[in-house]
Coordinates of C-alpha atoms and ligand atoms in Angstrom, one line a residue:
X139 CA -8.4 36.6 -1.5
X140 CA -8.5 32.8 -1.2
X141 CA -10.0 32.5 -4.7
X142 CA -7.1 34.6 -6.2
X143 CA -4.7 32.3 -4.4
X144 CA -6.4 29.1 -5.8
X145 CA -6.1 30.6 -9.3
X146 CA -2.4 31.4 -8.6
X147 CA -1.8 27.9 -7.5
X148 CA -3.5 26.5 -10.6
X149 CA -1.4 28.7 -12.7
X150 CA 1.7 27.3 -11.2
X151 CA 0.2 23.8 -11.4
X152 CA -0.4 24.2 -15.1
X153 CA 3.2 25.2 -15.5
X154 CA 4.2 21.8 -14.2
X155 CA 5.3 19.6 -17.1
X156 CA 2.9 17.0 -18.3
X157 CA 5.3 15.1 -20.4
X158 CA 4.6 12.2 -22.6
X159 CA 7.5 10.0 -21.6
X160 CA 7.7 8.4 -25.1
X161 CA 8.6 11.8 -26.4
X162 CA 11.7 12.2 -24.3
X163 CA 15.2 11.6 -25.6
X164 CA 15.9 9.5 -22.4
X165 CA 13.1 7.0 -23.3
X166 CA 14.5 6.5 -26.8
X167 CA 17.9 6.0 -25.2
X168 CA 16.6 3.5 -22.7
X169 CA 15.0 1.5 -25.5
X170 CA 18.4 1.3 -27.3
X171 CA 20.0 0.4 -24.0
X172 CA 17.5 -2.4 -23.4
X173 CA 18.4 -3.7 -26.9
X174 CA 22.1 -3.4 -26.1
X175 CA 21.8 -5.2 -22.9
X176 CA 19.8 -8.0 -24.5
X177 CA 19.8 -11.1 -22.5
X178 CA 23.1 -10.4 -20.7
X179 CA 22.9 -12.5 -17.7
X180 CA 22.9 -11.2 -14.2
X181 CA 25.7 -13.7 -13.3
X182 CA 27.8 -12.0 -15.9
X183 CA 27.1 -8.6 -14.4
X184 CA 28.2 -10.0 -11.0
X185 CA 31.3 -11.6 -12.5
X186 CA 32.3 -8.3 -14.3
X187 CA 31.6 -6.1 -11.3
X188 CA 32.8 -7.9 -8.1
X189 CA 31.6 -4.9 -6.0
X190 CA 28.1 -4.7 -7.5
X191 CA 26.4 -6.0 -4.4
X192 CA 28.1 -3.3 -2.3
X193 CA 27.7 -0.4 -4.7
X194 CA 24.1 -1.0 -5.7
X195 CA 22.8 -0.5 -2.2
X196 CA 21.2 2.4 -0.5
X197 CA 20.5 2.5 3.3
X198 CA 18.4 4.9 5.3
X199 CA 18.0 4.6 9.1
X200 CA 16.5 1.1 9.7
X201 CA 16.1 -0.1 6.1
X202 CA 18.5 -1.1 3.4
X203 CA 17.8 -1.7 -0.3
X204 CA 20.0 -3.9 -2.4
X205 CA 19.0 -3.4 -6.0
X206 CA 22.1 -5.2 -7.5
X207 CA 20.1 -8.2 -8.8
X208 CA 18.4 -6.1 -11.4
X209 CA 19.3 -6.2 -15.1
X210 CA 20.8 -2.8 -15.4
X211 CA 24.0 -0.9 -14.9
X212 CA 25.2 2.6 -14.0
X213 CA 24.6 3.9 -17.5
X214 CA 21.0 2.6 -17.4
X215 CA 20.4 4.2 -14.1
X216 CA 21.7 7.5 -15.3
X217 CA 19.3 7.4 -18.3
X218 CA 16.4 6.5 -16.0
X219 CA 17.3 9.5 -13.8
X220 CA 17.4 11.6 -17.0
X221 CA 13.9 10.3 -17.9
X222 CA 12.6 11.2 -14.4
X223 CA 14.0 14.7 -14.7
X224 CA 12.6 15.1 -18.3
X225 CA 9.2 14.0 -16.9
X226 CA 9.5 16.7 -14.2
X227 CA 9.9 14.4 -11.2
X228 CA 11.8 17.0 -9.1
X229 CA 9.2 19.7 -9.9
X230 CA 6.3 17.3 -9.2
X231 CA 7.9 16.4 -5.8
X232 CA 8.2 20.0 -4.9
X233 CA 4.6 20.6 -6.0
X234 CA 3.5 17.6 -3.8
X235 CA 5.3 18.7 -0.7
X236 CA 4.3 22.3 -1.4
X237 CA 0.6 21.4 -1.1
X238 CA -0.3 22.2 -4.7
X239 CA -3.5 20.7 -6.1
X240 CA -1.7 17.8 -7.8
X241 CA -4.8 15.6 -7.6
X242 CA -6.2 17.7 -10.5
X243 CA -9.1 15.5 -11.4
X244 CA -10.5 15.8 -7.9
X245 CA -9.2 19.3 -7.5
X246 CA -7.3 18.4 -4.3
X247 CA -3.9 18.6 -2.8
X248 CA -2.2 15.5 -1.7
X249 CA -0.6 16.0 1.7
X250 CA -0.2 12.7 3.6
X251 CA 3.4 13.7 4.6
X252 CA 1.8 16.4 6.9
X253 CA 0.1 13.6 8.9
X254 CA 3.5 12.4 10.2
X255 CA 5.5 15.6 10.3
X256 CA 6.8 17.0 13.6
X257 CA 4.7 19.4 15.6
X258 CA 6.9 22.4 14.8
X259 CA 6.8 21.7 11.0
X260 CA 4.8 23.7 8.5
X261 CA 2.9 22.1 5.6
X262 CA 0.7 24.3 3.5
X263 CA -2.3 23.3 1.7
X264 CA -3.8 26.0 -0.4
X265 CA -1.6 28.5 1.6
X266 CA -2.9 27.3 5.0
X267 CA -0.6 25.5 7.4
X268 CA -2.4 22.2 8.2
X269 CA 0.0 21.1 11.0
X270 CA -2.2 22.6 13.8
X271 CA -5.2 20.7 12.6
X272 CA -3.2 17.5 12.3
X273 CA -2.0 17.8 15.9
X274 CA -5.5 18.7 17.1
X275 CA -6.7 15.3 15.9
X276 CA -3.5 13.4 17.0
X277 CA -3.9 14.9 20.5
X278 CA -7.5 13.8 20.5
X279 CA -6.4 10.3 19.4
X280 CA -3.8 10.1 22.1
X281 CA -6.0 11.1 24.9
X282 CA -8.8 8.8 23.6
X283 CA -6.3 5.9 23.5
X284 CA -5.1 6.6 27.1
X285 CA -8.7 6.8 28.5
X286 CA -9.4 3.5 26.9
X287 CA -6.2 1.8 28.0
X288 CA -6.4 3.1 31.5
X289 CA -10.0 2.0 31.8
X290 CA -11.2 5.6 32.4
X291 CA -13.6 5.5 29.4
X292 CA -15.9 2.5 29.9
X293 CA -18.7 0.9 28.1
X294 CA -22.3 1.9 29.0
X295 CA -22.6 -0.8 31.7
X296 CA -19.3 0.3 33.4
X297 CA -17.1 -2.4 32.0
X298 CA -13.8 -1.6 30.4
X299 CA -13.3 -2.2 26.7
X300 CA -11.6 -5.3 25.5
X301 CA -12.4 -5.5 21.8
X302 CA -12.1 -3.0 19.1
X303 CA -14.0 -3.6 15.8
X304 CA -12.9 -1.4 12.9
X305 CA -15.5 -1.2 10.2
X306 CA -14.1 0.1 7.0
X307 CA -12.9 -1.0 3.6
X308 CA -10.1 -0.3 1.1
X309 CA -7.9 2.5 2.4
X310 CA -10.0 2.6 5.6
X311 CA -9.1 -1.0 6.3
X312 CA -6.1 -2.5 4.5
X313 CA -3.4 -0.3 6.0
X314 CA -4.8 -0.7 9.5
X315 CA -5.0 -4.5 9.2
X316 CA -1.6 -4.7 7.7
X317 CA 0.0 -2.6 10.4
X318 CA -1.7 -4.2 13.4
X319 CA -0.8 -7.7 12.1
X320 CA 2.8 -6.5 11.5
X321 CA 3.1 -5.1 15.0
X322 CA 1.5 -8.0 17.0
X323 CA 4.4 -8.0 19.5
X324 CA 3.4 -4.5 20.4
X325 CA -0.3 -5.2 21.2
X326 CA -1.5 -3.6 24.4
X327 CA -2.5 -6.3 26.9
X328 CA -6.2 -6.8 27.1
X329 CA -7.2 -5.3 23.8
X330 CA -8.2 -7.5 20.8
X331 CA -8.7 -5.8 17.4
X332 CA -11.1 -7.0 14.7
X333 CA -11.6 -5.7 11.2
X334 CA -14.7 -6.0 9.2
X335 CA -14.7 -4.9 5.5
X336 CA -16.6 -7.2 3.3
X337 CA -20.3 -6.6 2.7
X338 CA -20.6 -10.4 2.9
X339 CA -22.5 -10.8 6.2
X340 CA -20.2 -13.6 7.1
X341 CA -17.4 -11.2 7.8
X342 CA -19.4 -9.1 10.4
X343 CA -21.2 -12.2 11.7
X344 CA -18.1 -14.1 12.7
X345 CA -16.8 -11.1 14.5
X346 CA -20.0 -10.4 16.4
X347 CA -20.1 -14.1 17.6
X348 CA -16.7 -13.5 19.2
X349 CA -17.4 -10.2 21.0
X350 CA -19.5 -9.0 24.0
X351 CA -21.5 -5.8 23.3
X352 CA -20.7 -4.5 26.7
X353 CA -17.0 -4.5 26.2
X354 CA -16.7 -3.7 22.4
X355 CA -15.9 -0.4 20.8
X356 CA -16.9 0.0 17.1
X357 CA -14.9 2.4 15.0
X358 CA -16.7 3.2 11.8
X359 CA -13.9 4.3 9.4
X360 CA -14.8 5.9 6.1
X361 CA -13.5 8.9 4.4
X362 CA -16.7 9.6 2.6
X363 CA -19.1 7.9 5.2
X364 CA -21.2 6.8 2.2
X365 CA -19.4 3.6 1.1
X366 CA -21.9 0.8 0.7
X367 CA -20.0 -1.9 2.4
X368 CA -19.0 0.2 5.4
X369 CA -22.4 1.7 5.9
X370 CA -24.2 -1.6 5.6
X371 CA -21.8 -3.2 8.1
X372 CA -22.0 -0.3 10.5
X373 CA -25.9 -0.3 10.4
X374 CA -25.9 -4.1 11.1
X375 CA -23.4 -3.7 13.9
X376 CA -25.5 -0.9 15.5
X377 CA -28.7 -3.0 15.2
X378 CA -26.9 -6.0 16.8
X379 CA -25.6 -3.7 19.6
X380 CA -29.0 -2.3 20.3
X381 CA -30.6 -5.7 20.2
X382 CA -27.9 -7.1 22.7
X383 CA -28.2 -4.1 25.1
X384 CA -32.0 -3.8 24.8
X385 CA -31.7 0.0 24.1
X386 CA -30.0 2.6 22.0
X387 CA -28.8 4.5 25.0
X388 CA -25.3 2.9 24.8
X389 CA -24.7 3.6 21.2
X390 CA -22.9 6.9 21.9
X391 CA -20.4 5.2 24.2
X392 CA -19.7 2.3 21.9
X393 CA -19.5 3.8 18.4
X394 CA -16.9 6.3 17.2
X395 CA -16.3 7.5 13.7
X396 CA -13.2 8.4 11.6
X397 CA -14.2 10.5 8.6
X398 CA -14.0 13.7 6.6
X399 CA -17.8 13.9 6.5
X400 CA -19.2 15.5 9.7
X401 CA -22.8 15.7 8.5
X402 CA -23.0 12.0 7.5
X403 CA -21.4 10.9 10.8
X404 CA -24.0 12.9 12.7
X405 CA -26.8 11.6 10.4
X406 CA -25.7 8.1 11.2
X407 CA -26.2 8.8 14.9
X408 CA -22.7 9.2 16.1
X409 CA -22.0 12.2 18.3
X410 CA -19.5 14.3 16.4
X411 CA -17.5 14.7 19.6
X412 CA -16.7 11.1 19.1
X413 CA -15.5 11.7 15.5
X414 CA -11.9 11.8 14.6
X415 CA -11.4 13.9 11.6
X416 CA -9.3 13.8 8.5
X417 CA -9.3 15.8 5.3
X418 CA -9.9 15.7 1.6
X419 CA -6.2 16.1 1.0
X420 CA -5.6 12.6 2.5
X421 CA -6.3 9.9 -0.2
X422 CA -8.0 6.7 1.1
X423 CA -5.0 4.4 0.3
X424 CA -2.6 7.0 1.8
X425 CA -4.6 7.4 5.0
X426 CA -3.3 5.0 7.6
X427 CA -1.2 7.7 9.1
X428 CA -4.3 9.8 9.6
X429 CA -7.1 9.2 12.2
X430 CA -7.8 6.0 10.0
X431 CA -4.9 4.7 12.1
X432 CA -7.1 4.9 15.3
X433 CA -7.5 1.1 15.4
X434 CA -3.7 0.8 15.1
X435 CA -3.1 3.3 18.0
X436 CA -5.6 1.5 20.1
X437 CA -4.1 -1.8 19.5
X438 CA -0.4 -1.0 19.8
X439 CA -0.6 2.1 22.0
X440 CA -0.2 5.6 20.9
X441 CA 3.5 5.7 21.6
X442 CA 4.1 3.0 19.1
X443 CA 1.7 4.6 16.6
X444 CA 3.8 7.8 17.0
X445 CA 7.0 5.8 16.3
X446 CA 5.3 4.5 13.1
X447 CA 4.6 8.1 12.0
X448 CA 8.2 9.0 12.8
X449 CA 9.5 6.2 10.5
X450 CA 7.2 7.4 7.8
X451 CA 8.4 11.0 8.3
X452 CA 12.0 9.9 8.1
X453 CA 11.3 8.3 4.7
X454 CA 9.3 11.4 3.6
X455 CA 12.4 13.5 4.3
X456 CA 14.7 11.1 2.5
X457 CA 12.4 11.1 -0.5
X458 CA 12.1 14.9 -0.5
X459 CA 15.8 15.7 -0.2
X460 CA 18.0 12.8 -1.3
X461 CA 19.4 13.0 -4.8
X462 CA 17.5 10.8 -7.4
X463 CA 20.0 8.0 -7.6
X464 CA 20.6 7.9 -3.8
X465 CA 16.9 7.9 -3.1
X466 CA 15.2 4.6 -2.2
X467 CA 11.7 5.4 -3.5
X468 CA 13.1 6.9 -6.7
X469 CA 15.4 4.0 -7.3
X470 CA 12.6 1.5 -6.8
X471 CA 10.3 3.5 -9.0
X472 CA 12.9 3.7 -11.8
X473 CA 13.8 0.1 -11.5
X474 CA 10.1 -0.7 -11.8
X475 CA 9.8 1.5 -14.9
X476 CA 12.9 -0.3 -16.4
X477 CA 11.3 -3.7 -15.8
X478 CA 7.9 -2.8 -17.0
X479 CA 8.4 -0.5 -19.9
X480 CA 11.8 -1.7 -21.3
X481 CA 12.2 -5.3 -20.2
X482 CA 8.3 -5.7 -20.7
X483 CA 7.5 -7.4 -17.3
X484 CA 4.0 -6.4 -16.3
X485 CA 3.9 -7.7 -12.7
X486 CA 5.6 -7.4 -9.4
X487 CA 5.7 -10.1 -6.6
X488 CA 6.0 -8.8 -3.1
X489 CA 7.6 -11.4 -0.9
X490 CA 7.9 -10.6 2.7
X491 CA 10.0 -13.1 4.8
X492 CA 8.1 -12.3 8.0
X493 CA 4.9 -13.9 8.9
X494 CA 3.7 -10.7 10.5
X495 CA 3.9 -8.9 7.2
X496 CA 1.5 -11.4 5.6
X497 CA -1.0 -8.6 4.7
X498 CA 1.6 -6.4 3.1
X499 CA 0.9 -7.7 -0.5
X500 CA -2.8 -7.0 -0.1
X501 CA -2.0 -3.5 1.2
X502 CA 0.4 -2.8 -1.6
X503 CA -2.1 -4.0 -4.2
X504 CA -4.4 -1.2 -3.3
X505 CA -1.7 1.4 -2.9
X506 CA -0.1 0.6 -6.3
X507 CA -2.9 -0.7 -8.5
X508 CA -5.6 1.8 -7.5
X509 CA -3.0 4.6 -7.9
X510 CA -1.3 3.6 -11.1
X511 CA -3.8 1.3 -12.8
X512 CA -4.6 4.0 -15.4
X513 CA -4.6 4.2 -19.2
X514 CA -5.2 7.9 -19.8
X515 CA -2.5 10.5 -19.3
X516 CA -2.7 13.8 -17.5
X517 CA -3.5 15.5 -20.9
X518 CA -6.5 13.2 -21.3
X519 CA -5.0 11.2 -24.0
X520 CA -4.7 7.3 -24.1
X521 CA -1.3 6.1 -23.1
X522 CA 0.8 4.0 -25.4
X523 CA 3.0 2.4 -22.9
X524 CA 2.4 0.1 -19.9
X525 CA 1.6 1.6 -16.5
X526 CA 0.9 0.1 -13.2
X527 CA 2.0 -3.6 -12.7
X528 CA -0.1 -6.4 -11.3
X529 CA 1.1 -6.5 -7.7
X530 CA 0.6 -9.7 -5.7
X531 CA 2.5 -11.9 -3.2
X532 CA 2.5 -13.9 -0.1
X533 CA 4.7 -14.4 3.0
X534 CA 8.0 -15.8 1.7
X535 CA 8.4 -19.4 2.5
X536 CA 4.7 -20.2 2.1
X537 CA 5.0 -18.8 -1.4
X538 CA 8.0 -21.0 -2.0
X539 CA 5.8 -24.0 -1.7
X540 CA 3.1 -22.5 -3.9
X541 CA 3.9 -20.3 -6.8
X542 CA 7.8 -19.9 -6.8
X543 CA 7.9 -22.7 -9.4
X544 CA 6.5 -20.3 -11.9
X545 CA 8.8 -17.5 -10.8
X546 CA 11.8 -19.7 -11.3
X547 CA 10.9 -21.7 -14.4
X548 CA 7.7 -20.3 -15.9
X549 CA 7.5 -18.4 -19.2
X550 CA 6.6 -15.1 -17.5
X551 CA 9.5 -13.1 -16.1
X552 CA 8.4 -11.8 -12.7
X553 CA 10.4 -9.1 -10.8
X554 CA 10.3 -9.6 -7.1
X555 CA 10.7 -7.5 -4.0
X556 CA 12.1 -9.7 -1.2
X557 CA 11.6 -8.2 2.3
X558 CA 13.6 -9.5 5.2
X559 CA 13.7 -8.6 8.9
X560 CA 17.1 -9.0 10.6
X561 CA 16.1 -9.3 14.3
X562 CA 13.3 -11.7 14.9
X563 CA 10.4 -10.7 17.1
X564 CA 10.1 -14.2 18.7
X565 CA 12.4 -16.1 21.0
X566 CA 12.4 -19.5 19.4
X567 CA 15.8 -20.8 18.4
X568 CA 16.3 -22.7 15.1
X569 CA 14.0 -20.7 12.9
X570 CA 15.4 -17.3 12.0
X571 CA 18.6 -18.2 10.3
X572 CA 16.6 -20.7 8.1
X573 CA 14.2 -17.9 7.3
X574 CA 16.9 -15.6 6.3
X575 CA 18.8 -18.3 4.4
X576 CA 15.7 -18.9 2.3
X577 CA 15.3 -15.2 1.7
X578 CA 18.9 -14.9 0.5
X579 CA 18.9 -18.2 -1.4
X580 CA 15.8 -17.4 -3.4
X581 CA 16.9 -14.1 -4.8
X582 CA 20.3 -15.7 -5.5
X583 CA 18.7 -18.7 -7.3
X584 CA 16.6 -16.3 -9.4
X585 CA 19.6 -14.3 -10.3
X586 CA 22.0 -17.2 -11.0
X587 CA 19.7 -19.9 -12.4
X588 CA 21.2 -23.2 -13.2
X589 CA 22.8 -24.2 -16.5
X590 CA 22.7 -27.6 -18.2
X591 CA 26.4 -28.0 -17.4
X592 CA 25.8 -27.3 -13.7
X593 CA 23.1 -29.9 -13.7
X594 CA 25.4 -32.5 -15.2
X595 CA 28.2 -31.6 -12.9
X596 CA 26.1 -31.6 -9.8
X597 CA 26.6 -35.3 -9.1
X598 CA 22.9 -35.8 -9.0
X599 CA 21.7 -38.9 -10.7
X600 CA 19.6 -37.3 -13.5
X601 CA 18.6 -39.1 -16.6
X602 CA 19.1 -37.4 -19.9
X603 CA 15.4 -36.7 -20.5
X604 CA 15.1 -35.0 -17.1
X605 CA 18.1 -32.8 -17.4
X606 CA 16.2 -29.9 -19.3
X607 CA 13.6 -29.9 -16.5
X608 CA 16.3 -29.3 -13.9
X609 CA 17.7 -26.2 -15.8
X610 CA 16.8 -22.8 -14.4
X611 CA 16.9 -19.8 -16.8
X612 CA 18.0 -17.4 -14.0
X613 CA 18.5 -13.7 -14.8
X614 CA 15.2 -12.9 -13.0
X615 CA 15.4 -9.5 -11.3
X616 CA 14.7 -8.8 -7.7
X617 CA 15.2 -6.1 -5.0
X618 CA 16.0 -7.1 -1.5
X619 CA 14.9 -4.8 1.3
X620 CA 16.3 -5.6 4.7
X621 CA 14.7 -4.1 7.9
X622 CA 16.7 -4.0 11.1
X623 CA 13.6 -5.2 13.0
X624 CA 9.9 -5.1 12.5
X625 CA 9.7 -2.1 14.7
X626 CA 7.0 0.6 14.3
X627 CA 9.7 3.0 13.0
X628 CA 11.1 0.6 10.4
X629 CA 7.6 -0.4 9.3
X630 CA 6.7 3.3 8.9
X631 CA 9.7 3.7 6.7
X632 CA 8.8 0.7 4.6
X633 CA 5.3 2.0 4.0
X634 CA 6.3 5.5 3.0
X635 CA 9.0 4.0 0.8
X636 CA 6.3 2.3 -1.3
X637 CA 4.0 5.3 -1.2
X638 CA 6.6 7.5 -2.8
X639 CA 7.7 4.8 -5.2
X640 CA 4.2 4.8 -6.6
X641 CA 4.3 8.6 -6.8
X642 CA 7.6 8.5 -8.8
X643 CA 6.1 6.0 -11.3
X644 CA 2.9 8.0 -11.7
X645 CA 4.8 11.1 -12.6
X646 CA 7.0 9.3 -15.2
X647 CA 3.9 7.6 -16.7
X648 CA 2.2 11.1 -16.8
X649 CA -0.9 9.7 -15.1
X650 CA -2.9 10.9 -12.2
X651 CA -2.1 8.6 -9.3
X652 CA -4.4 10.1 -6.7
X653 CA -7.9 9.5 -8.2
X654 CA -9.7 6.1 -8.6
X655 CA -12.5 6.5 -11.1
X656 CA -12.0 2.9 -12.2
X657 CA -13.8 1.6 -9.1
X658 CA -17.0 3.5 -9.8
X659 CA -18.7 1.8 -12.8
X660 CA -19.1 -1.6 -10.9
X661 CA -20.5 0.3 -7.9
X662 CA -23.0 2.1 -10.1
X663 CA -24.1 -1.2 -11.8
X664 CA -24.5 -2.9 -8.3
X665 CA -27.0 -0.2 -7.4
X666 CA -28.9 -0.9 -10.6
X667 CA -28.9 -4.7 -10.1
X668 CA -29.8 -4.7 -6.4
X669 CA -33.5 -3.9 -6.9
X670 CA -33.9 -6.8 -9.3
X671 CA -32.6 -9.2 -6.6
X672 CA -34.8 -7.6 -4.0
X673 CA -37.9 -8.0 -6.2
X674 CA -36.9 -11.3 -7.7
X675 CA -37.2 -10.2 -11.4
X676 CA -35.2 -10.0 -14.6
X677 CA -35.6 -7.4 -17.3
X678 CA -35.4 -7.3 -21.0
X679 CA -33.2 -4.2 -20.9
X680 CA -30.4 -6.3 -19.2
X681 CA -28.0 -8.4 -21.2
X682 CA -28.6 -12.2 -21.5
X683 CA -25.8 -13.2 -19.1
X684 CA -27.1 -10.8 -16.3
X685 CA -30.6 -12.1 -16.8
X686 CA -29.4 -15.7 -16.8
X687 CA -27.4 -15.2 -13.6
X688 CA -30.4 -13.6 -11.9
X689 CA -32.7 -16.4 -13.1
X690 CA -30.3 -19.0 -11.8
X691 CA -30.1 -17.3 -8.4
X692 CA -33.9 -17.2 -8.1
X693 CA -34.0 -20.8 -9.1
X694 CA -31.6 -21.9 -6.4
X695 CA -33.0 -19.6 -3.7
Ligands
LIG764 O1 -12.3 1.3 -3.5 C1 -12.6 2.6 -3.7 C2 -12.4 3.4 -2.5 O2 -12.9 4.7 -2.8 C3 -11.0 3.5 -2.1 O3 -10.2 4.4 -2.7 C4 -11.2 3.8 -0.6 O4 -10.0 3.6 0.1 C5 -12.3 3.0 -0.3 O5 -13.2 3.0 -1.4 C6 -13.1 3.3 1.0 O6 -13.6 4.6 1.0 P1 -14.2 5.3 2.2 O7 -13.1 5.5 3.2 O8 -14.7 6.6 1.7 O9 -15.3 4.4 2.9

């Protein structure tokens, strides 16, 4: 019965369009549109449309997107929406929320919205409602958090837990790090989180030097429970713990696991009653709302974790139901396509004007680049258009004193996402209006630029040979996202907004956004090279650079 159902689903799936975007009329029309727009200046758009900054805005709950400082108009947006429809965006969105196996190369559904849906919702994966399973684990997480926070669950020597060490990498680390940093004002008193990801022993070592084994809880977070970095760190942490305590007896009280792989968790020596499960329909970089968020819930309290999930759900619903051009994720996806494919800009700067969002660029790098860094389409053919951009960034004003020079006056045009928070989460006077002033000023400067005439009329004493250096080309596109506050709810909205933006772009580019085969080759070669380093030898079958590097390492060892 189940097999018949899978075949039926695959049949529906194969009916989904896998359209080469280049072959659509909308793509051709957009190319013409880009030619027609040429280098029309954003300052001209604003002069011609005095209400542009009010009309090119979409708000949802605690987040507001102003996309007016992009080099496009209503007609362009309509064509972009036409492109999205021609590429089957609406059908793909339905297939996604319908639990179809849209991650075809791994033969999996992609169902992270189920992780944050309300208890009475129904989300089907291969015809089975996954909500009861989701809530079984959420309830397990909630009760675990409360036993830790109330000091009911104690370490093996009877002391309460004070430190949490999450051991994981990629999707089992970046989201949790980003969110716990963002939600610092919500940290539960007496709990200090730590994150270890790098296989470089320095990462684990510096954490182990800070914590006391008796009061530390280790969370080994790995979807597969086979990842080299995580397993190496987990084994070293376990060995350190045993050495500190003088016996293995306490391991069961101090190590828990978050994984989809029960056998591997058990083989590692963690009691599966101390395992928090998630499922293969949750992609690693889409997993912070699953049990991978356990370190978040332990750090900020389950209530705040729930509020984060509620914000994500609010954005899921907005993405699912809002019309294309009133839909924040769709708009950001389409604007990205316009910048990348038609204005030929291949990068995106993420510029959060909030110190607590300092890990957002790193988190979005994995989300976007691991999802859409692809060059083969869903029909298996090479693509002949640009796909995922290079995503990078830094907390706002720090970036201003580092790389903004290039954004303003460099030869590369860089679209930017400015992210601001209206209500500060600190009480210090004299800071926040400056922060916001900088946020607004930078996107305005990028938009306006500064002409030669303006330099000359500025009243500044500028010698003739310096005048060209003081000119800013302007016309550099940006989005501005304003959040009401950096609350768990608003942060949840922001995260889901970007998740769905990536989805939109993947569909239009006709690529598979939910696999990541590009990370495998390097891992395989590391497994080949490791024995050479262990044995201290080189080999004629290796290339000369590899042999040279090995020899230099032996020399300096
Ligand atoms: O970097 C590759 C990757 O597979 C990511 O997609 C994933 O988030 C990360 O490794 C960690 O994987 P796991 O959770 O299975 O340890």
